[in-house]
Tab-separated table of C-alpha atoms in Angstrom:
chain	number	residue	atom	x	y	z
X	1	UNK	CA	-78.772	-19.904	-31.171
X	2	UNK	CA	-76.483	-20.046	-28.422
X	3	UNK	CA	-75.378	-16.845	-26.723
X	4	UNK	CA	-72.272	-14.589	-28.446
X	5	UNK	CA	-69.157	-14.364	-27.180
X	6	UNK	CA	-68.217	-11.125	-25.043
X	7	UNK	CA	-65.658	-8.941	-26.014
X	8	UNK	CA	-62.900	-8.816	-23.571
X	9	UNK	CA	-62.365	-6.282	-21.097
X	10	UNK	CA	-61.113	-2.533	-22.137
X	11	UNK	CA	-57.795	-3.205	-19.810
X	12	UNK	CA	-57.007	-6.156	-21.759
X	13	UNK	CA	-57.604	-4.561	-25.040
X	14	UNK	CA	-55.176	-1.704	-24.489
X	15	UNK	CA	-52.195	-3.767	-23.358
X	16	UNK	CA	-52.470	-7.001	-25.061
X	17	UNK	CA	-49.472	-6.436	-27.753
X	18	UNK	CA	-50.301	-7.118	-31.137
X	19	UNK	CA	-48.978	-10.618	-32.912
X	20	UNK	CA	-45.727	-10.791	-33.956
X	21	UNK	CA	-44.637	-7.561	-32.660
X	22	UNK	CA	-40.870	-6.552	-32.658
X	23	UNK	CA	-38.977	-4.667	-30.808
X	24	UNK	CA	-39.363	-0.636	-30.324
X	25	UNK	CA	-38.684	1.563	-33.702
X	26	UNK	CA	-34.874	2.600	-33.345
X	27	UNK	CA	-34.127	-0.185	-30.389
X	28	UNK	CA	-30.620	-1.795	-31.579
X	29	UNK	CA	-30.639	-5.601	-32.143
X	30	UNK	CA	-28.787	-8.242	-32.764
X	31	UNK	CA	-24.856	-7.633	-33.545
X	32	UNK	CA	-25.596	-4.076	-33.130
X	33	UNK	CA	-26.903	-4.143	-29.514
X	34	UNK	CA	-24.198	-6.525	-28.848
X	35	UNK	CA	-21.559	-4.229	-30.137
X	36	UNK	CA	-23.234	-1.130	-27.702
X	37	UNK	CA	-23.330	-3.343	-24.829
X	38	UNK	CA	-19.412	-3.833	-25.074
X	39	UNK	CA	-18.442	-0.356	-25.800
X	40	UNK	CA	-20.521	0.091	-22.295
X	41	UNK	CA	-18.489	-2.572	-20.464
X	42	UNK	CA	-15.332	-0.867	-21.716
X	43	UNK	CA	-15.701	2.477	-21.094
X	44	UNK	CA	-16.932	1.360	-17.358
X	45	UNK	CA	-13.643	-0.933	-17.161
X	46	UNK	CA	-11.384	1.896	-18.191
X	47	UNK	CA	-13.088	4.200	-15.798
X	48	UNK	CA	-12.529	1.866	-12.864
X	49	UNK	CA	-8.629	1.166	-13.782
X	50	UNK	CA	-8.187	4.618	-13.961
X	51	UNK	CA	-9.574	5.022	-10.718
X	52	UNK	CA	-7.389	2.351	-9.253
X	53	UNK	CA	-4.564	4.043	-10.162
X	54	UNK	CA	-5.279	7.366	-9.239
X	55	UNK	CA	-6.209	6.009	-5.554
X	56	UNK	CA	-2.846	4.201	-5.734
X	57	UNK	CA	-0.819	7.674	-6.346
X	58	UNK	CA	-2.835	9.199	-3.399
X	59	UNK	CA	-2.203	6.672	-0.866
X	60	UNK	CA	1.248	8.251	0.365
X	61	UNK	CA	-0.235	12.000	1.264
X	62	UNK	CA	-3.424	10.589	2.523
X	63	UNK	CA	-1.610	7.927	4.872
X	64	UNK	CA	0.485	10.948	6.171
X	65	UNK	CA	-2.729	13.083	6.627
X	66	UNK	CA	-3.838	10.159	8.492
X	67	UNK	CA	-0.616	9.597	10.667
X	68	UNK	CA	-0.348	13.372	11.700
X	69	UNK	CA	-4.219	13.589	12.768
X	70	UNK	CA	-4.478	10.526	14.596
X	71	UNK	CA	-1.127	9.847	15.833
X	72	UNK	CA	-1.155	6.035	14.304
X	73	UNK	CA	2.117	5.370	12.330
X	74	UNK	CA	5.389	6.243	11.894
X	75	UNK	CA	5.356	9.091	9.429
X	76	UNK	CA	7.607	11.781	11.145
X	77	UNK	CA	10.093	8.521	11.650
X	78	UNK	CA	10.177	8.706	8.234
X	79	UNK	CA	11.369	12.146	7.607
X	80	UNK	CA	13.990	12.328	10.002
X	81	UNK	CA	16.257	9.820	11.850
X	82	UNK	CA	16.371	9.438	15.630
X	83	UNK	CA	19.570	10.047	17.537
X	84	UNK	CA	19.752	7.839	20.420
X	85	UNK	CA	22.232	6.272	22.890
X	86	UNK	CA	22.308	2.597	23.960
X	87	UNK	CA	21.022	1.453	27.347
X	88	UNK	CA	20.831	-2.302	26.792
X	89	UNK	CA	18.444	-4.236	29.533
X	90	UNK	CA	19.861	-7.803	28.900
X	91	UNK	CA	17.359	-9.142	31.072
X	92	UNK	CA	14.457	-8.532	28.526
X	93	UNK	CA	13.716	-9.831	24.997
X	94	UNK	CA	11.193	-8.870	22.357
X	95	UNK	CA	10.325	-10.341	19.040
X	96	UNK	CA	10.682	-7.759	16.227
X	97	UNK	CA	8.593	-9.165	12.925
X	98	UNK	CA	9.262	-7.575	9.637
X	99	UNK	CA	6.650	-7.455	6.894
X	100	UNK	CA	7.190	-5.711	3.288
X	101	UNK	CA	4.118	-5.541	0.942
X	102	UNK	CA	4.680	-4.067	-2.567
X	103	UNK	CA	1.716	-1.398	-3.266
X	104	UNK	CA	0.709	-2.311	-6.723
X	105	UNK	CA	1.502	-5.862	-8.078
X	106	UNK	CA	4.171	-5.720	-10.868
X	107	UNK	CA	6.088	-2.849	-9.895
X	108	UNK	CA	8.518	-4.319	-7.386
X	109	UNK	CA	9.079	-7.426	-5.689
X	110	UNK	CA	9.704	-6.620	-1.914
X	111	UNK	CA	10.785	-8.834	0.885
X	112	UNK	CA	12.456	-8.928	4.292
X	113	UNK	CA	15.533	-10.770	4.171
X	114	UNK	CA	14.657	-12.377	7.713
X	115	UNK	CA	11.059	-12.994	9.155
X	116	UNK	CA	11.550	-11.958	12.396
X	117	UNK	CA	14.130	-11.499	15.000
X	118	UNK	CA	14.798	-11.368	19.074
X	119	UNK	CA	16.296	-8.084	20.551
X	120	UNK	CA	17.102	-6.783	23.676
X	121	UNK	CA	15.792	-3.332	24.714
X	122	UNK	CA	18.045	-0.329	24.287
X	123	UNK	CA	20.362	-1.932	21.904
X	124	UNK	CA	20.802	-1.154	18.504
X	125	UNK	CA	20.024	-3.455	15.545
X	126	UNK	CA	20.149	-3.873	11.553
X	127	UNK	CA	17.647	-5.251	9.561
X	128	UNK	CA	17.369	-5.358	5.428
X	129	UNK	CA	14.856	-5.562	3.003
X	130	UNK	CA	15.422	-6.798	-0.607
X	131	UNK	CA	13.448	-4.875	-3.507
X	132	UNK	CA	13.863	-5.217	-7.227
X	133	UNK	CA	12.274	-2.936	-9.822
X	134	UNK	CA	10.041	-5.564	-12.094
X	135	UNK	CA	9.231	-2.858	-14.571
X	136	UNK	CA	11.677	-2.576	-18.164
X	137	UNK	CA	12.437	0.964	-17.118
X	138	UNK	CA	14.364	3.106	-14.430
X	139	UNK	CA	12.108	3.562	-11.503
X	140	UNK	CA	11.519	5.290	-7.910
X	141	UNK	CA	10.649	3.611	-4.878
X	142	UNK	CA	9.279	5.420	-1.497
X	143	UNK	CA	8.360	3.063	1.608
X	144	UNK	CA	6.106	3.998	3.946
X	145	UNK	CA	6.574	2.341	7.439
X	146	UNK	CA	3.955	0.856	10.096
X	147	UNK	CA	4.196	-0.674	13.542
X	148	UNK	CA	2.045	-2.455	15.644
X	149	UNK	CA	0.651	-2.724	18.470
X	150	UNK	CA	-0.136	1.092	17.687
X	151	UNK	CA	0.857	1.553	21.276
X	152	UNK	CA	4.748	0.742	20.816
X	153	UNK	CA	4.908	3.347	17.644
X	154	UNK	CA	6.578	5.678	20.168
X	155	UNK	CA	9.092	2.797	21.471
X	156	UNK	CA	10.535	1.877	18.159
X	157	UNK	CA	13.117	4.162	16.983
X	158	UNK	CA	15.229	4.325	13.430
X	159	UNK	CA	18.536	5.804	13.188
X	160	UNK	CA	18.774	4.888	9.408
X	161	UNK	CA	16.301	3.771	6.951
X	162	UNK	CA	15.625	3.601	3.360
X	163	UNK	CA	12.287	5.128	4.038
X	164	UNK	CA	13.665	8.436	4.535
X	165	UNK	CA	14.642	9.482	1.397
X	166	UNK	CA	12.801	8.013	-2.336
X	167	UNK	CA	15.271	4.971	-3.779
X	168	UNK	CA	15.802	4.792	-7.641
X	169	UNK	CA	16.124	1.566	-9.038
X	170	UNK	CA	17.550	1.105	-12.805
X	171	UNK	CA	15.494	-1.567	-14.538
X	172	UNK	CA	15.563	-5.402	-13.265
X	173	UNK	CA	17.722	-3.710	-10.329
X	174	UNK	CA	17.822	-5.680	-7.137
X	175	UNK	CA	19.049	-3.894	-4.135
X	176	UNK	CA	19.563	-4.542	-0.470
X	177	UNK	CA	17.776	-1.995	1.557
X	178	UNK	CA	19.043	-1.242	5.208
X	179	UNK	CA	17.083	-0.146	8.654
X	180	UNK	CA	18.955	0.309	11.583
X	181	UNK	CA	16.469	0.584	15.116
X	182	UNK	CA	16.643	0.489	18.384
X	183	UNK	CA	13.539	-0.574	21.261
X	184	UNK	CA	13.230	1.764	23.829
X	185	UNK	CA	13.745	-0.071	27.383
X	186	UNK	CA	10.877	2.085	28.528
X	187	UNK	CA	8.451	-0.183	26.479
X	188	UNK	CA	5.355	-1.211	28.428
X	189	UNK	CA	5.901	-4.894	29.840
X	190	UNK	CA	2.737	-6.066	28.401
X	191	UNK	CA	4.406	-5.883	24.809
X	192	UNK	CA	6.525	-8.428	23.545
X	193	UNK	CA	5.765	-8.658	19.605
X	194	UNK	CA	6.180	-5.612	17.519
X	195	UNK	CA	5.783	-5.946	13.582
X	196	UNK	CA	7.351	-3.504	11.625
X	197	UNK	CA	5.839	-2.928	8.472
X	198	UNK	CA	6.834	-1.641	5.160
X	199	UNK	CA	4.804	-0.836	2.114
X	200	UNK	CA	6.704	0.222	-0.860
X	201	UNK	CA	5.059	2.493	-3.652
X	202	UNK	CA	6.123	3.199	-7.380
X	203	UNK	CA	6.745	6.954	-6.962
X	204	UNK	CA	8.899	7.415	-10.058
X	205	UNK	CA	6.700	10.733	-11.353
X	206	UNK	CA	8.891	12.258	-8.471
X	207	UNK	CA	12.678	11.615	-9.881
X	208	UNK	CA	13.668	14.833	-8.807
X	209	UNK	CA	13.069	14.026	-5.044
X	210	UNK	CA	15.294	10.970	-5.914
X	211	UNK	CA	17.958	12.843	-7.745
X	212	UNK	CA	18.248	15.341	-4.403
X	213	UNK	CA	18.887	12.118	-1.828
X	214	UNK	CA	22.017	9.593	-1.846
X	215	UNK	CA	21.273	6.249	-1.879
X	216	UNK	CA	20.295	4.669	1.576
């Protein structure tokens, strides 16, 4: 007689699943499992969407705090116009480029009417931006400026700007928004290109602020 087969080791007997064993008791399967996974996905997407909107609303105060702490940007100029006297330097030209960005897609269309202009330091110039309310309701816009290079921030002064006050728009309305500025003749000689950029935010919840300021 041949030798009898040895039994499998104890560890194999403990871990080997029983033939035909199904999912653990109580665990959802099939359509029920898919519905549960879909619900988890939808909850996650809703949380992400709410977080994105909250972050958008917080950008303006966060930007202002950042500017005041670091000195970067032009938050102070947005709050108050600067009084200047022209002292034109006819022998120097500086290119001022204009950029416009809406903070959220679908709220406003926002573009500069010209991409750039050449200016003489010490002379006042006018530029305009076009903004359209794309929503089906009245809205209030707030523009936040920034200037690059950072070193030029203290040498580009605005005497009039749509960014000083919230701007109310009717549904579908397009408006031409002016800014009047001057480049200080003391601008360092190594700077010959300045970018003046604006980001426009939907600040509709602050309607009282818009009523307190005339259109600019």
